[in-house]
mmCIF file of C-alpha atoms in Angstrom:
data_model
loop_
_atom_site.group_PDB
_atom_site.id
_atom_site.type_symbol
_atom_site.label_atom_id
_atom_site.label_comp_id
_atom_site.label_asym_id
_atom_site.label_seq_id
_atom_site.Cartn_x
_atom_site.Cartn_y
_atom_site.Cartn_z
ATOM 1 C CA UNK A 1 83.414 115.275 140.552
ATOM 2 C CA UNK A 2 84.610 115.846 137.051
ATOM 3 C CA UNK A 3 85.279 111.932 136.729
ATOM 4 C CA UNK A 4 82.364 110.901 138.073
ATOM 5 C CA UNK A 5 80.651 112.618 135.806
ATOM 6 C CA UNK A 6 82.836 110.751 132.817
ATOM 7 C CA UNK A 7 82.414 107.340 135.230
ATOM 8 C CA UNK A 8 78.413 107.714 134.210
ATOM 9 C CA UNK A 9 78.871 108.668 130.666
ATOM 10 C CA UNK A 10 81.301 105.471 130.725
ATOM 11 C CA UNK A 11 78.182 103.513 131.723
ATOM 12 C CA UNK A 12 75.932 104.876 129.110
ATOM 13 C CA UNK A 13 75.396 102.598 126.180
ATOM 14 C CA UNK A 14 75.687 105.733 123.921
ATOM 15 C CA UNK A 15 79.916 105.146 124.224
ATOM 16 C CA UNK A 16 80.781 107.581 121.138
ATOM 17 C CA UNK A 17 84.125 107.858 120.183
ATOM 18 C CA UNK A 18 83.861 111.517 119.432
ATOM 19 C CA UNK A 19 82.196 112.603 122.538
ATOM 20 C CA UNK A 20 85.056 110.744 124.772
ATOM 21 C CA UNK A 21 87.736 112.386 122.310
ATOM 22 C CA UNK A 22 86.175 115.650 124.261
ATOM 23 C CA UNK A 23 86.343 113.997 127.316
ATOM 24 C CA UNK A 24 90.073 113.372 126.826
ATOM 25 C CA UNK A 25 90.486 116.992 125.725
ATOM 26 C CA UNK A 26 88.916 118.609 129.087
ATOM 27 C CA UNK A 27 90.937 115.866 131.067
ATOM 28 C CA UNK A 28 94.778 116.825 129.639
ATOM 29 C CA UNK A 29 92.815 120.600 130.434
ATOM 30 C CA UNK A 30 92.465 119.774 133.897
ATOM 31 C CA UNK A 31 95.675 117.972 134.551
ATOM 32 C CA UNK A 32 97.286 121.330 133.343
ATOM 33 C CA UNK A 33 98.681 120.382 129.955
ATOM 34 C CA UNK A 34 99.382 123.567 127.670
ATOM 35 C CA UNK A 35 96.908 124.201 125.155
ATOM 36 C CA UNK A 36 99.069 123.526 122.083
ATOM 37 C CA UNK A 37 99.814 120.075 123.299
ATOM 38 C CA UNK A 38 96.374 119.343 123.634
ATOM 39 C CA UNK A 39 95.583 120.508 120.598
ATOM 40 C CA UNK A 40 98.172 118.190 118.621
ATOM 41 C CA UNK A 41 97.248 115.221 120.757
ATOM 42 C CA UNK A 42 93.217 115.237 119.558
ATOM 43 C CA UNK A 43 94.183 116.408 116.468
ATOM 44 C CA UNK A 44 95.876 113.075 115.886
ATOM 45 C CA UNK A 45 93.330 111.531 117.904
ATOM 46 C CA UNK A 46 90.788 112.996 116.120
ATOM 47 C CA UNK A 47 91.968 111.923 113.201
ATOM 48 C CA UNK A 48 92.138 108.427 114.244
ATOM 49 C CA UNK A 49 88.606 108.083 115.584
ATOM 50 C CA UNK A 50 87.339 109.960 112.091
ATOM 51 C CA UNK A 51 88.660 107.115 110.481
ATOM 52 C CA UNK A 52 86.880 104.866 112.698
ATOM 53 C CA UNK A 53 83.573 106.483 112.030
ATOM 54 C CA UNK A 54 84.285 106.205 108.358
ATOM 55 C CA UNK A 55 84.254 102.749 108.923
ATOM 56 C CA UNK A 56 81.124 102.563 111.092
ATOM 57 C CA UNK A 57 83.153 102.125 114.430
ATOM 58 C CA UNK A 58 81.985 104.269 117.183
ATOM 59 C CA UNK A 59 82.514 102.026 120.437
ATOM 60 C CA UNK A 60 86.174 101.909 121.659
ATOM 61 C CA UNK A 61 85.026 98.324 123.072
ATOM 62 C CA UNK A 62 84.689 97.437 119.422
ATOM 63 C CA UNK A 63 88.089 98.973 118.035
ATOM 64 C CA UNK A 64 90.670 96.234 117.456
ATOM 65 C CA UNK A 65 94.551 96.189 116.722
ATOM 66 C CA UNK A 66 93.304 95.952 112.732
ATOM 67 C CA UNK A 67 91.706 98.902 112.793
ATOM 68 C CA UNK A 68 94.868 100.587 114.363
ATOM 69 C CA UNK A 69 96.943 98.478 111.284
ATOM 70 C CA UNK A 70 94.749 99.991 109.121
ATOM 71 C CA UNK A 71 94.768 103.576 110.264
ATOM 72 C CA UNK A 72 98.517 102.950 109.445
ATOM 73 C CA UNK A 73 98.375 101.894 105.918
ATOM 74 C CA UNK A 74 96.120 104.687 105.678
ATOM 75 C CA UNK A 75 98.281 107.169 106.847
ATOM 76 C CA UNK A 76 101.211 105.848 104.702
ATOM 77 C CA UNK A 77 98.640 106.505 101.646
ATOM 78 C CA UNK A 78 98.184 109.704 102.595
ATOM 79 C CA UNK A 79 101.807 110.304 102.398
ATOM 80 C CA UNK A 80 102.853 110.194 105.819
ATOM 81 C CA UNK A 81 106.540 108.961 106.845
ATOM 82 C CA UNK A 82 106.852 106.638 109.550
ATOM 83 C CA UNK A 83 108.101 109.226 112.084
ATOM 84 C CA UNK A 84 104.947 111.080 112.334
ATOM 85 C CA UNK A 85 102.313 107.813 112.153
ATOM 86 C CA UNK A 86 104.399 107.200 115.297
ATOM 87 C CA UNK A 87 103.115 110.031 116.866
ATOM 88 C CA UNK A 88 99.626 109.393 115.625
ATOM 89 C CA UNK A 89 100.247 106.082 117.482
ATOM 90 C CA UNK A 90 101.601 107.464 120.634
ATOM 91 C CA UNK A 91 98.491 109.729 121.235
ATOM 92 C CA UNK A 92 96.124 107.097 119.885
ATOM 93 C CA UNK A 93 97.816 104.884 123.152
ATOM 94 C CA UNK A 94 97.279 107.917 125.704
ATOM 95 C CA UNK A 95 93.734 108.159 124.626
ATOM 96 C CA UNK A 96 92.875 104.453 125.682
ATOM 97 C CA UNK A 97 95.012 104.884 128.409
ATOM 98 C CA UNK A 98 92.237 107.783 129.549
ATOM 99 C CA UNK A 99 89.584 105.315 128.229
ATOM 100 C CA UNK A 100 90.523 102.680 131.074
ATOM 101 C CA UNK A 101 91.390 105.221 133.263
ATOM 102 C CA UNK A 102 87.312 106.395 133.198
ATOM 103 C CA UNK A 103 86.525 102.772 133.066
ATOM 104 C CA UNK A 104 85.380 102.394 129.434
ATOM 105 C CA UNK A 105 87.654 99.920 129.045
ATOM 106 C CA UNK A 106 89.970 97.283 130.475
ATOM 107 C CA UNK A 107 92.580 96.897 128.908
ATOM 108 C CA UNK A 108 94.726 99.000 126.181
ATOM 109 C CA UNK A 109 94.659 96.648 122.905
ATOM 110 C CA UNK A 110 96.613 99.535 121.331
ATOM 111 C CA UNK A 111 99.788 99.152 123.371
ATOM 112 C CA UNK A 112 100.383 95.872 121.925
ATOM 113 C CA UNK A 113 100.144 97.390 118.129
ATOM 114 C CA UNK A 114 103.821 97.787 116.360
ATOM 115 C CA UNK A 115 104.343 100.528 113.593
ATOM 116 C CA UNK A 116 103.842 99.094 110.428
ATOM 117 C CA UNK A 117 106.971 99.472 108.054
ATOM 118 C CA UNK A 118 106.181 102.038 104.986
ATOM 119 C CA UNK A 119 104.725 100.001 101.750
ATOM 120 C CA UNK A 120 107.339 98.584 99.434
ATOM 121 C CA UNK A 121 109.743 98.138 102.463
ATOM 122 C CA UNK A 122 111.375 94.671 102.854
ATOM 123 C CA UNK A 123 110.545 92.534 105.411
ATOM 124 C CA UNK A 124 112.011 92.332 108.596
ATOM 125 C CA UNK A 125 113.697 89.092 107.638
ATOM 126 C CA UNK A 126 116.874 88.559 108.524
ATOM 127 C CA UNK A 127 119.701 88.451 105.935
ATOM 128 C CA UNK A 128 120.108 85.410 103.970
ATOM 129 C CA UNK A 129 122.821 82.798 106.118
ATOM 130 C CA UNK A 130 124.434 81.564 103.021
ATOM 131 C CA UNK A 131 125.328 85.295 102.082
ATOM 132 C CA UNK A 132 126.516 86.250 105.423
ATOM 133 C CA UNK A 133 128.709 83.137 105.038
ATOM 134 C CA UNK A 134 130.024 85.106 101.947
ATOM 135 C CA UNK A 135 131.131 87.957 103.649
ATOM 136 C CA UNK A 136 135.483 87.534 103.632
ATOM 137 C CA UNK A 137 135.811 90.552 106.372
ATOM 138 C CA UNK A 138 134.784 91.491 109.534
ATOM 139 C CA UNK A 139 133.695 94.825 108.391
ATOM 140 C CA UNK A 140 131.136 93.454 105.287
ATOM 141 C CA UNK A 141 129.797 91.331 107.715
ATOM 142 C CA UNK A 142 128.777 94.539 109.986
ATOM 143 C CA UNK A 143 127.917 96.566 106.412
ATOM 144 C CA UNK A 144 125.539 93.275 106.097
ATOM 145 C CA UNK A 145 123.856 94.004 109.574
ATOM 146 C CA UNK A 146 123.849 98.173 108.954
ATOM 147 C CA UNK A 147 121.987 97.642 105.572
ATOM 148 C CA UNK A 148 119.869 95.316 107.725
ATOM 149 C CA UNK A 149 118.878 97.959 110.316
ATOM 150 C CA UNK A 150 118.290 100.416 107.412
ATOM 151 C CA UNK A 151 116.180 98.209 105.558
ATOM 152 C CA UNK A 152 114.416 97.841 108.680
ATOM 153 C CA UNK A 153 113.530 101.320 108.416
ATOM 154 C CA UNK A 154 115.689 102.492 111.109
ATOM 155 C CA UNK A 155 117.289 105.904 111.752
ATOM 156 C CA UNK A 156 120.698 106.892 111.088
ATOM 157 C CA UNK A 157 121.225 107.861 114.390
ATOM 158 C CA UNK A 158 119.748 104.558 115.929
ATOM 159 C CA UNK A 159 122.042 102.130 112.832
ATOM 160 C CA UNK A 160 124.985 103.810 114.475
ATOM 161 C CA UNK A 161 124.254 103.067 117.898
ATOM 162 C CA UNK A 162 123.665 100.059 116.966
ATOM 163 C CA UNK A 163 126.846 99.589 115.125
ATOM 164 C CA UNK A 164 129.502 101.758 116.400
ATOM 165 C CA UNK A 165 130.086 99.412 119.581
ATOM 166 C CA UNK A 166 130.971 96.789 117.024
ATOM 167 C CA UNK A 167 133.265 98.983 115.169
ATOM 168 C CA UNK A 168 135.016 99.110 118.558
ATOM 169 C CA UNK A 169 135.082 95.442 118.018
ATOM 170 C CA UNK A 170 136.421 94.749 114.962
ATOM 171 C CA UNK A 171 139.252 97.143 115.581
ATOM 172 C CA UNK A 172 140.039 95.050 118.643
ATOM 173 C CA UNK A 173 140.096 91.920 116.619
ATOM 174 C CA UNK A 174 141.835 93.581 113.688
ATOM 175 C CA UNK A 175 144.643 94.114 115.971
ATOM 176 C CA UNK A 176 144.859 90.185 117.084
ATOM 177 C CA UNK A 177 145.300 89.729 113.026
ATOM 178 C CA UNK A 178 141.928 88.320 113.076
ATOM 179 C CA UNK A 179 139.998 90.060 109.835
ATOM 180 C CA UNK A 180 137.501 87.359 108.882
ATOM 181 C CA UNK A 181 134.601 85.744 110.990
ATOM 182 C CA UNK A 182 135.744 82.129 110.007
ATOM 183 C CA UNK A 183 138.790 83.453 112.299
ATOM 184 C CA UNK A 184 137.078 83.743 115.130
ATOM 185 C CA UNK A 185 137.170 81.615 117.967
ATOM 186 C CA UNK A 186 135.216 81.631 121.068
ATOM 187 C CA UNK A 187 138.661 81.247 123.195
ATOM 188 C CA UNK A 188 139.650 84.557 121.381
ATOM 189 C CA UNK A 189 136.780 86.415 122.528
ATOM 190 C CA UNK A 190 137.295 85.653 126.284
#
């Protein structure tokens, strides 16, 4: 009974943003999620579909992976960090999830949106070949790729996963007496 009654309101023309926020709000209610989680995810979500309605957006048929870019860039103006306009994201994506769930929509656009990296960040390019050639040891050629994750905008935590199994690597071929990459061979590696 309780999504039937969202299944009509779903059929309505009158598809509001706002009003299927509320929706959302007595759904996570219903499924038994603690109050203070559903209060931080349509806060967020909230948040989001303000934003939309600022714009003059209040069909989620109409809302497009732009609008979620620029919600982003928004954020970042407001002086958010990355880490937190990933959560915005992440309960931005639940909320279409319920959208298709009650039929509003058929598929989630949103899922397919990638956190933007802060303004001012550099690309996601990788580093220039001719300076990698540069690089005369094994371990300022994985300093290279580290400063690469980093500029990424990467955690600390997630650089070092990322580079501690090669550390384990160059120790390996440190100890075969092989200290630069133009020493490597693929028969070595095998």
């Amino acid at each position: 009974p309780y999504l039937q009654g969202l299944y009509l309101m779903a059929e309505n023309n009158n598809r509001i943003l706002s009003e299927l926020l509320e929706a959302y709000g007595d759904h996570l209610l219903k499924k038994g999620k603690s109050r203070k989680l559903i209060i931080a995810y349509i806060k967020s979500t909230r948040r989001f579909v303000e934003f939309l309605g600022e714009k003059g957006v209040t069909d989620p048929v109409k809302v497009t992976q732009d609008e979620v870019k620029d919600f982003q860039r928004f954020l970042y103006g407001c002086g958010y960090k990355r880490k937190p306009i990933m959560s915005f994201l992440q309960c931005i994506r639940m909320f279409f999830d319920f959208l298709i769930e009650i039929q509003v929509l058929e598929r989630n656009e949103i899922r397919g949106v990638e956190i933007l990296l802060p303004p001012g960040s550099p690309a996601k390019s990788l580093p220039n070949a001719a300076d990698l050639q540069n690089k005369e040891s094994l371990s300022e050629l994985l300093d290279a790729y580290a400063k690469y994750l980093a500029d990424q905008g990467r955690s600390r935590a997630s650089i070092l996963t990322y580079t501690n199994p090669n550390r384990q690597l160059l120790k390996f071929l440190e100890a075969k007496g092989i200290a630069k990459p133009k020493d490597i061979t693929e028969e070595l590696l095998k």
